[in-house]
PDB file of C-alpha atoms in Angstrom:
ATOM      1  CA  MET F 101      54.534  39.516 -16.556  1.00  0.00           C
ATOM      2  CA  THR F 102      53.513  39.215 -20.220  1.00  0.00           C
ATOM      3  CA  ARG F 103      49.868  38.941 -21.209  1.00  0.00           C
ATOM      4  CA  VAL F 104      50.367  35.291 -22.238  1.00  0.00           C
ATOM      5  CA  ALA F 105      52.076  34.412 -18.954  1.00  0.00           C
ATOM      6  CA  ARG F 106      49.345  36.190 -17.021  1.00  0.00           C
ATOM      7  CA  ALA F 107      46.635  34.298 -18.923  1.00  0.00           C
ATOM      8  CA  ASP F 108      48.385  30.954 -18.337  1.00  0.00           C
ATOM      9  CA  LYS F 109      48.679  31.656 -14.615  1.00  0.00           C
ATOM     10  CA  LEU F 110      45.013  32.651 -14.316  1.00  0.00           C
ATOM     11  CA  MET F 111      43.884  29.564 -16.262  1.00  0.00           C
ATOM     12  CA  SER F 112      45.879  27.379 -13.892  1.00  0.00           C
ATOM     13  CA  ILE F 113      44.341  29.038 -10.815  1.00  0.00           C
ATOM     14  CA  ALA F 114      40.855  28.860 -12.315  1.00  0.00           C
ATOM     15  CA  SER F 115      41.288  25.132 -12.935  1.00  0.00           C
ATOM     16  CA  GLU F 116      42.347  24.583  -9.309  1.00  0.00           C
ATOM     17  CA  ILE F 117      39.437  26.618  -7.950  1.00  0.00           C
ATOM     18  CA  SER F 118      36.854  24.858 -10.127  1.00  0.00           C
ATOM     19  CA  ASP F 119      37.758  21.536  -8.518  1.00  0.00           C
ATOM     20  CA  VAL F 120      36.804  22.747  -5.030  1.00  0.00           C
ATOM     21  CA  GLU F 121      33.348  24.024  -4.027  1.00  0.00           C
ATOM     22  CA  VAL F 122      32.956  27.391  -2.328  1.00  0.00           C
ATOM     23  CA  ASP F 123      33.148  26.761   1.420  1.00  0.00           C
ATOM     24  CA  ALA F 124      32.767  28.888   4.542  1.00  0.00           C
ATOM     25  CA  GLU F 125      36.382  30.050   4.292  1.00  0.00           C
ATOM     26  CA  SER F 126      36.251  31.159   0.650  1.00  0.00           C
ATOM     27  CA  LEU F 127      32.699  32.580   0.740  1.00  0.00           C
ATOM     28  CA  ALA F 128      32.878  36.373   0.942  1.00  0.00           C
ATOM     29  CA  PHE F 129      30.472  39.284   0.551  1.00  0.00           C
ATOM     30  CA  MET F 130      30.376  42.810  -0.851  1.00  0.00           C
ATOM     31  CA  GLY F 131      27.752  45.503  -0.318  1.00  0.00           C
ATOM     32  CA  GLN F 132      25.519  46.135  -3.331  1.00  0.00           C
ATOM     33  CA  ALA F 133      26.439  49.803  -3.638  1.00  0.00           C
ATOM     34  CA  LEU F 134      30.147  48.907  -3.629  1.00  0.00           C
ATOM     35  CA  VAL F 135      29.549  46.445  -6.467  1.00  0.00           C
ATOM     36  CA  GLN F 136      27.424  48.774  -8.580  1.00  0.00           C
ATOM     37  CA  THR F 137      29.849  51.693  -8.218  1.00  0.00           C
ATOM     38  CA  THR F 138      33.555  51.374  -7.564  1.00  0.00           C
ATOM     39  CA  LEU F 139      36.629  53.040  -6.086  1.00  0.00           C
ATOM     40  CA  PRO F 140      39.338  54.666  -8.236  1.00  0.00           C
ATOM     41  CA  HIS F 141      41.722  52.245  -9.957  1.00  0.00           C
ATOM     42  CA  THR F 142      44.675  54.628  -9.702  1.00  0.00           C
ATOM     43  CA  ASP F 143      45.425  57.698  -7.605  1.00  0.00           C
ATOM     44  CA  PRO F 144      43.127  60.446  -8.980  1.00  0.00           C
ATOM     45  CA  GLY F 145      45.165  63.134  -7.247  1.00  0.00           C
ATOM     46  CA  VAL F 146      42.052  64.838  -5.871  1.00  0.00           C
ATOM     47  CA  SER F 147      40.056  64.577  -2.643  1.00  0.00           C
ATOM     48  CA  SER F 148      36.684  63.679  -4.206  1.00  0.00           C
ATOM     49  CA  PHE F 149      35.597  61.098  -6.755  1.00  0.00           C
ATOM     50  CA  GLU F 150      32.302  60.025  -8.353  1.00  0.00           C
ATOM     51  CA  ARG F 151      31.137  57.052 -10.392  1.00  0.00           C
ATOM     52  CA  THR F 152      27.718  56.260 -11.828  1.00  0.00           C
ATOM     53  CA  SER F 153      25.929  52.992 -12.567  1.00  0.00           C
ATOM     54  CA  GLY F 154      22.488  53.518 -14.053  1.00  0.00           C
ATOM     55  CA  ALA F 155      20.368  55.245 -11.432  1.00  0.00           C
ATOM     56  CA  VAL F 156      23.009  54.885  -8.701  1.00  0.00           C
ATOM     57  CA  SER F 157      25.906  57.295  -8.103  1.00  0.00           C
ATOM     58  CA  LEU F 158      28.677  56.912  -5.542  1.00  0.00           C
ATOM     59  CA  SER F 159      30.704  59.899  -4.360  1.00  0.00           C
ATOM     60  CA  ILE F 160      33.760  59.512  -2.142  1.00  0.00           C
ATOM     61  CA  ILE F 161      35.135  62.445  -0.197  1.00  0.00           C
ATOM     62  CA  ALA F 162      38.520  62.122   1.462  1.00  0.00           C
ATOM     63  CA  ASP F 163      40.509  64.107   3.983  1.00  0.00           C
ATOM     64  CA  PRO F 164      42.705  66.261   1.677  1.00  0.00           C
ATOM     65  CA  LYS F 165      45.719  65.547   3.888  1.00  0.00           C
ATOM     66  CA  ILE F 166      45.282  61.774   3.491  1.00  0.00           C
ATOM     67  CA  GLY F 167      43.758  61.309   0.035  1.00  0.00           C
ATOM     68  CA  LEU F 168      41.386  58.869  -1.645  1.00  0.00           C
ATOM     69  CA  PRO F 169      41.698  55.078  -1.481  1.00  0.00           C
ATOM     70  CA  PHE F 170      42.589  53.451  -4.808  1.00  0.00           C
ATOM     71  CA  GLY F 171      43.781  50.220  -6.375  1.00  0.00           C
ATOM     72  CA  THR F 172      43.746  46.616  -5.194  1.00  0.00           C
ATOM     73  CA  VAL F 173      44.300  46.977  -1.450  1.00  0.00           C
ATOM     74  CA  PRO F 174      41.126  48.892  -0.439  1.00  0.00           C
ATOM     75  CA  ARG F 175      39.081  46.423  -2.502  1.00  0.00           C
ATOM     76  CA  LEU F 176      40.538  43.509  -0.539  1.00  0.00           C
ATOM     77  CA  VAL F 177      39.994  45.408   2.710  1.00  0.00           C
ATOM     78  CA  LEU F 178      36.365  46.200   1.813  1.00  0.00           C
ATOM     79  CA  ALA F 179      35.695  42.567   0.878  1.00  0.00           C
ATOM     80  CA  TRP F 180      37.108  41.480   4.244  1.00  0.00           C
ATOM     81  CA  ILE F 181      35.125  44.148   6.127  1.00  0.00           C
ATOM     82  CA  CYS F 182      31.839  43.258   4.399  1.00  0.00           C
ATOM     83  CA  THR F 183      32.419  39.535   4.932  1.00  0.00           C
ATOM     84  CA  GLU F 184      33.240  39.914   8.621  1.00  0.00           C
ATOM     85  CA  ALA F 185      30.261  42.211   9.164  1.00  0.00           C
ATOM     86  CA  VAL F 186      27.865  39.774   7.455  1.00  0.00           C
ATOM     87  CA  LYS F 187      29.226  36.693   9.207  1.00  0.00           C
ATOM     88  CA  THR F 188      29.629  38.158  12.707  1.00  0.00           C
ATOM     89  CA  LYS F 189      26.624  40.528  12.496  1.00  0.00           C
ATOM     90  CA  CYS F 190      28.725  42.987  14.485  1.00  0.00           C
ATOM     91  CA  PRO F 191      30.075  46.440  13.492  1.00  0.00           C
ATOM     92  CA  GLN F 192      33.117  46.075  15.777  1.00  0.00           C
ATOM     93  CA  LEU F 193      35.862  44.269  13.827  1.00  0.00           C
ATOM     94  CA  ASP F 194      39.135  42.836  15.107  1.00  0.00           C
ATOM     95  CA  LEU F 195      42.091  43.610  12.823  1.00  0.00           C
ATOM     96  CA  GLY F 196      44.586  41.621  14.899  1.00  0.00           C
ATOM     97  CA  ARG F 197      47.524  42.348  17.181  1.00  0.00           C
ATOM     98  CA  SER F 198      50.060  42.913  14.405  1.00  0.00           C
ATOM     99  CA  GLN F 199      50.243  44.207  10.881  1.00  0.00           C
ATOM    100  CA  LYS F 200      51.368  40.782   9.723  1.00  0.00           C
ATOM    101  CA  GLU F 201      48.275  39.182  11.250  1.00  0.00           C
ATOM    102  CA  PHE F 202      45.957  41.495   9.309  1.00  0.00           C
ATOM    103  CA  LEU F 203      47.949  40.964   6.097  1.00  0.00           C
ATOM    104  CA  HIS F 204      47.341  37.231   6.563  1.00  0.00           C
ATOM    105  CA  LYS F 205      43.621  37.848   6.978  1.00  0.00           C
ATOM    106  CA  LEU F 206      43.579  39.695   3.653  1.00  0.00           C
ATOM    107  CA  GLY F 207      45.653  37.065   1.869  1.00  0.00           C
ATOM    108  CA  MET F 208      48.408  39.601   1.143  1.00  0.00           C
ATOM    109  CA  ARG F 209      52.156  39.165   1.296  1.00  0.00           C
ATOM    110  CA  THR F 210      53.762  40.010   4.629  1.00  0.00           C
ATOM    111  CA  ASP F 211      56.728  41.902   3.183  1.00  0.00           C
ATOM    112  CA  GLY F 212      57.436  45.565   3.837  1.00  0.00           C
ATOM    113  CA  ARG F 213      55.970  46.786   0.544  1.00  0.00           C
ATOM    114  CA  ASP F 214      52.546  45.255   1.087  1.00  0.00           C
ATOM    115  CA  GLY F 215      52.614  46.322   4.719  1.00  0.00           C
ATOM    116  CA  GLN F 216      53.182  49.942   3.720  1.00  0.00           C
ATOM    117  CA  ARG F 217      50.452  49.762   1.069  1.00  0.00           C
ATOM    118  CA  LEU F 218      48.028  48.283   3.591  1.00  0.00           C
ATOM    119  CA  ARG F 219      48.683  50.986   6.167  1.00  0.00           C
ATOM    120  CA  GLU F 220      48.392  53.852   3.668  1.00  0.00           C
ATOM    121  CA  GLN F 221      45.284  52.577   1.900  1.00  0.00           C
ATOM    122  CA  SER F 222      43.537  51.621   5.158  1.00  0.00           C
ATOM    123  CA  MET F 223      44.007  55.154   6.463  1.00  0.00           C
ATOM    124  CA  LYS F 224      42.615  56.558   3.209  1.00  0.00           C
ATOM    125  CA  LEU F 225      39.653  54.183   3.217  1.00  0.00           C
ATOM    126  CA  PHE F 226      38.632  54.502   6.863  1.00  0.00           C
ATOM    127  CA  SER F 227      38.834  58.297   6.807  1.00  0.00           C
ATOM    128  CA  SER F 228      36.621  58.608   3.707  1.00  0.00           C
ATOM    129  CA  VAL F 229      32.943  59.518   3.585  1.00  0.00           C
ATOM    130  CA  LEU F 230      30.606  57.906   1.056  1.00  0.00           C
ATOM    131  CA  SER F 231      27.516  59.464  -0.509  1.00  0.00           C
ATOM    132  CA  ILE F 232      25.159  57.199  -2.467  1.00  0.00           C
ATOM    133  CA  VAL F 233      22.406  58.736  -4.587  1.00  0.00           C
ATOM    134  CA  PHE F 234      19.571  56.882  -6.343  1.00  0.00           C
ATOM    135  CA  GLN F 235      17.545  58.796  -8.935  1.00  0.00           C
ATOM    136  CA  LYS F 236      14.914  57.236 -11.169  1.00  0.00           C
ATOM    137  CA  GLN F 237      11.513  58.300 -12.507  1.00  0.00           C
ATOM    138  CA  GLY F 238      11.169  61.177 -10.040  1.00  0.00           C
ATOM    139  CA  ARG F 239      12.368  59.122  -7.102  1.00  0.00           C
ATOM    140  CA  PHE F 240      15.360  60.470  -5.166  1.00  0.00           C
ATOM    141  CA  CYS F 241      17.193  58.716  -2.317  1.00  0.00           C
ATOM    142  CA  LEU F 242      20.364  59.909  -0.594  1.00  0.00           C
ATOM    143  CA  GLN F 243      22.548  58.163   1.953  1.00  0.00           C
ATOM    144  CA  SER F 244      25.739  59.731   3.298  1.00  0.00           C
ATOM    145  CA  MET F 245      27.927  57.730   5.634  1.00  0.00           C
ATOM    146  CA  ALA F 246      31.397  57.405   7.025  1.00  0.00           C
ATOM    147  CA  ILE F 247      32.886  53.929   6.702  1.00  0.00           C
ATOM    148  CA  ALA F 248      34.147  53.936  10.272  1.00  0.00           C
ATOM    149  CA  ASP F 249      33.223  55.715  13.466  1.00  0.00           C
ATOM    150  CA  GLU F 250      36.505  54.632  15.064  1.00  0.00           C
ATOM    151  CA  ALA F 251      39.728  53.057  13.812  1.00  0.00           C
ATOM    152  CA  PHE F 252      42.708  52.186  16.005  1.00  0.00           C
ATOM    153  CA  PHE F 253      45.940  50.874  14.448  1.00  0.00           C
ATOM    154  CA  PHE F 254      48.673  49.668  16.791  1.00  0.00           C
ATOM    155  CA  TRP F 255      50.997  48.579  13.995  1.00  0.00           C
ATOM    156  CA  ASP F 256      54.681  49.362  13.833  1.00  0.00           C
ATOM    157  CA  PRO F 257      55.680  49.432  10.142  1.00  0.00           C
ATOM    158  CA  GLU F 258      59.280  48.707  11.158  1.00  0.00           C
ATOM    159  CA  ARG F 259      58.231  45.633  13.188  1.00  0.00           C
ATOM    160  CA  PRO F 260      55.278  44.014  11.358  1.00  0.00           C
ATOM    161  CA  ASP F 261      55.616  40.789  13.401  1.00  0.00           C
ATOM    162  CA  ASP F 262      55.393  42.502  16.793  1.00  0.00           C
ATOM    163  CA  GLN F 263      52.398  41.400  18.852  1.00  0.00           C
ATOM    164  CA  ARG F 264      50.925  44.463  20.547  1.00  0.00           C
ATOM    165  CA  ARG F 265      49.257  44.517  23.928  1.00  0.00           C
ATOM    166  CA  TRP F 266      46.102  45.955  22.320  1.00  0.00           C
ATOM    167  CA  LYS F 267      44.424  44.660  19.201  1.00  0.00           C
ATOM    168  CA  SER F 268      43.907  47.010  16.283  1.00  0.00           C
ATOM    169  CA  THR F 269      40.174  47.497  15.816  1.00  0.00           C
ATOM    170  CA  LEU F 270      37.650  49.087  13.496  1.00  0.00           C
ATOM    171  CA  LYS F 271      34.151  50.211  14.425  1.00  0.00           C
ATOM    172  CA  LEU F 272      31.953  50.591  11.359  1.00  0.00           C
ATOM    173  CA  SER F 273      29.479  53.458  11.270  1.00  0.00           C
ATOM    174  CA  GLY F 274      25.880  52.392  11.789  1.00  0.00           C
ATOM    175  CA  ALA F 275      24.824  53.548   8.315  1.00  0.00           C
ATOM    176  CA  PHE F 276      27.677  51.734   6.554  1.00  0.00           C
ATOM    177  CA  PHE F 277      27.141  48.558   8.604  1.00  0.00           C
ATOM    178  CA  ARG F 278      23.453  48.469   7.689  1.00  0.00           C
ATOM    179  CA  ASN F 279      24.202  49.208   4.030  1.00  0.00           C
ATOM    180  CA  ILE F 280      26.629  46.302   3.594  1.00  0.00           C
ATOM    181  CA  THR F 281      24.734  43.740   5.679  1.00  0.00           C
ATOM    182  CA  GLU F 282      21.124  44.268   4.582  1.00  0.00           C
ATOM    183  CA  SER F 283      21.660  43.061   1.000  1.00  0.00           C
ATOM    184  CA  PRO F 284      25.158  41.596   0.547  1.00  0.00           C
ATOM    185  CA  VAL F 285      26.414  40.109  -2.720  1.00  0.00           C
ATOM    186  CA  PRO F 286      28.135  36.709  -2.240  1.00  0.00           C
ATOM    187  CA  ILE F 287      31.472  36.288  -4.044  1.00  0.00           C
ATOM    188  CA  ASP F 288      34.342  33.812  -4.008  1.00  0.00           C
ATOM    189  CA  MET F 289      37.311  35.350  -2.193  1.00  0.00           C
ATOM    190  CA  ARG F 290      39.678  33.010  -4.039  1.00  0.00           C
ATOM    191  CA  VAL F 291      38.618  34.606  -7.331  1.00  0.00           C
ATOM    192  CA  LEU F 292      39.050  38.115  -5.968  1.00  0.00           C
ATOM    193  CA  HIS F 293      42.600  37.245  -4.890  1.00  0.00           C
ATOM    194  CA  ALA F 294      43.362  35.604  -8.235  1.00  0.00           C
ATOM    195  CA  LEU F 295      42.290  38.761 -10.093  1.00  0.00           C
ATOM    196  CA  SER F 296      44.008  41.148  -7.683  1.00  0.00           C
ATOM    197  CA  GLN F 297      46.669  42.200 -10.190  1.00  0.00           C
ATOM    198  CA  SER F 298      43.913  44.319 -11.765  1.00  0.00           C
ATOM    199  CA  PRO F 299      41.419  46.443  -9.796  1.00  0.00           C
ATOM    200  CA  LEU F 300      39.279  46.556 -12.952  1.00  0.00           C
ATOM    201  CA  ALA F 301      39.105  42.751 -13.165  1.00  0.00           C
ATOM    202  CA  MET F 302      38.129  42.614  -9.484  1.00  0.00           C
ATOM    203  CA  ASP F 303      35.334  45.118 -10.124  1.00  0.00           C
ATOM    204  CA  ILE F 304      34.062  43.306 -13.220  1.00  0.00           C
ATOM    205  CA  TYR F 305      33.922  39.988 -11.373  1.00  0.00           C
ATOM    206  CA  SER F 306      31.867  41.316  -8.442  1.00  0.00           C
ATOM    207  CA  TRP F 307      29.608  43.324 -10.771  1.00  0.00           C
ATOM    208  CA  LEU F 308      28.962  40.381 -13.114  1.00  0.00           C
ATOM    209  CA  VAL F 309      27.971  38.118 -10.217  1.00  0.00           C
ATOM    210  CA  TYR F 310      25.522  40.778  -9.039  1.00  0.00           C
ATOM    211  CA  ARG F 311      24.211  41.708 -12.506  1.00  0.00           C
ATOM    212  CA  ILE F 312      23.281  38.126 -13.354  1.00  0.00           C
ATOM    213  CA  PHE F 313      21.592  37.769  -9.971  1.00  0.00           C
ATOM    214  CA  VAL F 314      19.489  40.856 -10.735  1.00  0.00           C
ATOM    215  CA  LEU F 315      18.436  39.402 -14.083  1.00  0.00           C
ATOM    216  CA  ARG F 316      17.379  36.137 -12.430  1.00  0.00           C
ATOM    217  CA  VAL F 317      15.430  37.869  -9.652  1.00  0.00           C
ATOM    218  CA  THR F 318      13.640  40.280 -11.995  1.00  0.00           C
ATOM    219  CA  ARG F 319      12.945  37.465 -14.498  1.00  0.00           C
ATOM    220  CA  HIS F 320      14.609  39.274 -17.386  1.00  0.00           C
ATOM    221  CA  SER F 321      16.274  37.072 -19.991  1.00  0.00           C
ATOM    222  CA  SER F 322      19.066  39.550 -20.734  1.00  0.00           C
ATOM    223  CA  ALA F 323      20.224  43.154 -20.543  1.00  0.00           C
ATOM    224  CA  LEU F 324      22.244  45.245 -22.978  1.00  0.00           C
ATOM    225  CA  ILE F 325      24.494  47.711 -21.145  1.00  0.00           C
ATOM    226  CA  PRO F 326      25.812  50.496 -23.426  1.00  0.00           C
ATOM    227  CA  TRP F 327      29.574  50.988 -23.564  1.00  0.00           C
ATOM    228  CA  GLN F 328      29.178  54.596 -22.467  1.00  0.00           C
ATOM    229  CA  SER F 329      27.350  53.442 -19.329  1.00  0.00           C
ATOM    230  CA  LEU F 330      30.054  50.882 -18.584  1.00  0.00           C
ATOM    231  CA  LYS F 331      32.699  53.555 -19.042  1.00  0.00           C
ATOM    232  CA  ARG F 332      30.951  55.849 -16.536  1.00  0.00           C
ATOM    233  CA  GLN F 333      30.852  52.956 -14.089  1.00  0.00           C
ATOM    234  CA  PHE F 334      34.303  51.427 -14.584  1.00  0.00           C
ATOM    235  CA  GLY F 335      36.339  53.827 -16.709  1.00  0.00           C
ATOM    236  CA  ALA F 336      36.483  57.214 -15.055  1.00  0.00           C
ATOM    237  CA  ASP F 337      40.246  57.140 -15.676  1.00  0.00           C
ATOM    238  CA  TYR F 338      39.693  57.315 -19.455  1.00  0.00           C
ATOM    239  CA  SER F 339      39.104  60.552 -21.384  1.00  0.00           C
ATOM    240  CA  ASP F 340      35.614  61.545 -22.546  1.00  0.00           C
ATOM    241  CA  THR F 341      36.556  61.211 -26.210  1.00  0.00           C
ATOM    242  CA  PRO F 342      35.888  58.554 -28.883  1.00  0.00           C
ATOM    243  CA  ARG F 343      39.486  57.397 -28.419  1.00  0.00           C
ATOM    244  CA  GLY F 344      39.004  57.180 -24.667  1.00  0.00           C
ATOM    245  CA  LEU F 345      35.937  55.001 -25.166  1.00  0.00           C
ATOM    246  CA  LEU F 346      37.813  52.691 -27.543  1.00  0.00           C
ATOM    247  CA  ASP F 347      40.726  52.354 -25.105  1.00  0.00           C
ATOM    248  CA  PHE F 348      38.328  51.606 -22.259  1.00  0.00           C
ATOM    249  CA  LYS F 349      36.414  49.017 -24.296  1.00  0.00           C
ATOM    250  CA  LYS F 350      39.646  47.222 -25.228  1.00  0.00           C
ATOM    251  CA  ARG F 351      40.864  47.068 -21.630  1.00  0.00           C
ATOM    252  CA  PHE F 352      37.422  46.118 -20.302  1.00  0.00           C
ATOM    253  CA  LEU F 353      37.153  43.167 -22.706  1.00  0.00           C
ATOM    254  CA  GLN F 354      40.641  41.982 -21.737  1.00  0.00           C
ATOM    255  CA  ARG F 355      39.731  41.948 -18.059  1.00  0.00           C
ATOM    256  CA  LEU F 356      36.300  40.454 -18.773  1.00  0.00           C
ATOM    257  CA  GLU F 357      38.020  37.555 -20.551  1.00  0.00           C
ATOM    258  CA  GLU F 358      40.069  36.931 -17.407  1.00  0.00           C
ATOM    259  CA  THR F 359      36.960  37.118 -15.240  1.00  0.00           C
ATOM    260  CA  LEU F 360      35.140  34.542 -17.353  1.00  0.00           C
ATOM    261  CA  LEU F 361      37.891  32.009 -16.634  1.00  0.00           C
ATOM    262  CA  PHE F 362      36.457  31.906 -13.109  1.00  0.00           C
ATOM    263  CA  TYR F 363      32.800  32.277 -14.092  1.00  0.00           C
ATOM    264  CA  PRO F 364      32.519  30.292 -17.358  1.00  0.00           C
ATOM    265  CA  GLU F 365      28.749  29.843 -16.918  1.00  0.00           C
ATOM    266  CA  ALA F 366      28.224  33.595 -17.432  1.00  0.00           C
ATOM    267  CA  ASP F 367      26.657  34.197 -20.853  1.00  0.00           C
ATOM    268  CA  VAL F 368      28.156  37.506 -21.951  1.00  0.00           C
ATOM    269  CA  THR F 369      28.535  38.844 -25.491  1.00  0.00           C
ATOM    270  CA  ALA F 370      30.278  41.997 -26.697  1.00  0.00           C
ATOM    271  CA  GLU F 371      27.970  43.769 -29.159  1.00  0.00           C
ATOM    272  CA  LYS F 372      28.617  46.991 -31.061  1.00  0.00           C
ATOM    273  CA  PRO F 373      26.248  49.094 -28.906  1.00  0.00           C
ATOM    274  CA  GLY F 374      27.209  47.465 -25.617  1.00  0.00           C
ATOM    275  CA  LEU F 375      27.652  44.346 -23.499  1.00  0.00           C
ATOM    276  CA  LEU F 376      24.842  41.782 -23.659  1.00  0.00           C
ATOM    277  CA  VAL F 377      24.490  39.923 -20.346  1.00  0.00           C
ATOM    278  CA  ALA F 378      22.103  36.960 -20.194  1.00  0.00           C
ATOM    279  CA  ALA F 379      20.370  35.455 -17.170  1.00  0.00           C
ATOM    280  CA  SER F 380      22.946  32.725 -16.672  1.00  0.00           C
ATOM    281  CA  ARG F 381      23.551  30.201 -13.946  1.00  0.00           C
ATOM    282  CA  LEU F 382      24.303  31.879 -10.606  1.00  0.00           C
ATOM    283  CA  HIS F 383      27.960  31.896  -9.644  1.00  0.00           C
ATOM    284  CA  ILE F 384      27.145  31.381  -5.952  1.00  0.00           C
ATOM    285  CA  ARG F 385      23.717  30.574  -4.607  1.00  0.00           C
ATOM    286  CA  HIS F 386      22.316  33.602  -2.746  1.00  0.00           C
ATOM    287  CA  THR F 387      21.253  32.767   0.791  1.00  0.00           C
ATOM    288  CA  GLY F 388      20.338  34.530   4.005  1.00  0.00           C
ATOM    289  CA  GLY F 389      17.805  36.968   2.615  1.00  0.00           C
ATOM    290  CA  ALA F 390      19.848  38.416  -0.249  1.00  0.00           C
ATOM    291  CA  ARG F 391      17.601  40.899  -2.032  1.00  0.00           C
ATOM    292  CA  LEU F 392      17.628  43.942  -4.232  1.00  0.00           C
ATOM    293  CA  SER F 393      18.109  47.305  -2.620  1.00  0.00           C
ATOM    294  CA  SER F 394      18.000  50.819  -4.025  1.00  0.00           C
ATOM    295  CA  LEU F 395      20.754  52.027  -1.730  1.00  0.00           C
TER     296      LEU F 395
END
């Protein structure tokens, strides 16, 4: 798909979404740490990965035989996990009796390609261990946690429609469950799906919703985030050279433009030293005790 065709399609979806308020079905959540720091966009080819956002760093350690989660699919899975955990207030999640049923829950296609991607990325995600570190002004906080204590898949990749006798289930670890439910960030799942051709666009959308919320809560009128800081947060795939920074900035601004189609109220300006984000209108009203959290 060309850039023009992609932009036209996103504008059409954004127009449709803007006509319908966020309801219980489209309201989703992400954990703050997962919004501030993100998963790899492409396969890094290693078993550990780290990203930094200000005082917060996220490290992901994978089973070397399985590898790290990357791309669109684990982001959709995490959004579904966080949403289910927040809404049900339970760490035991039902993935359904068939692969097709879970694909439906994620809003993914039910063909063989997406089924294979779902199975592979779910295994990578659920077998990973996260380590979140907060360091600021002499303060140090560390939280290490597995995403899941137990995961049972009864899916047959050759028969995605087959209804199994037992449901596939996921039991979140206590630490991860508390982390994603104590201070969740509300997002519109329709927007996340619309932007799912680009993991970077998905990350920018969730981050921008959260960043503007932080500005409103802390009563700051704006914040200037340096391009180098944004690159450490979103652009670990780019080289640590002036050229790498320029390439990252170009791609970031392209995906930011797409994001703003769905959040036009966001007051964001690209400046030479960085991105200026103003305390704009909230994308979704925060309810249910949403608050700031260090970890």
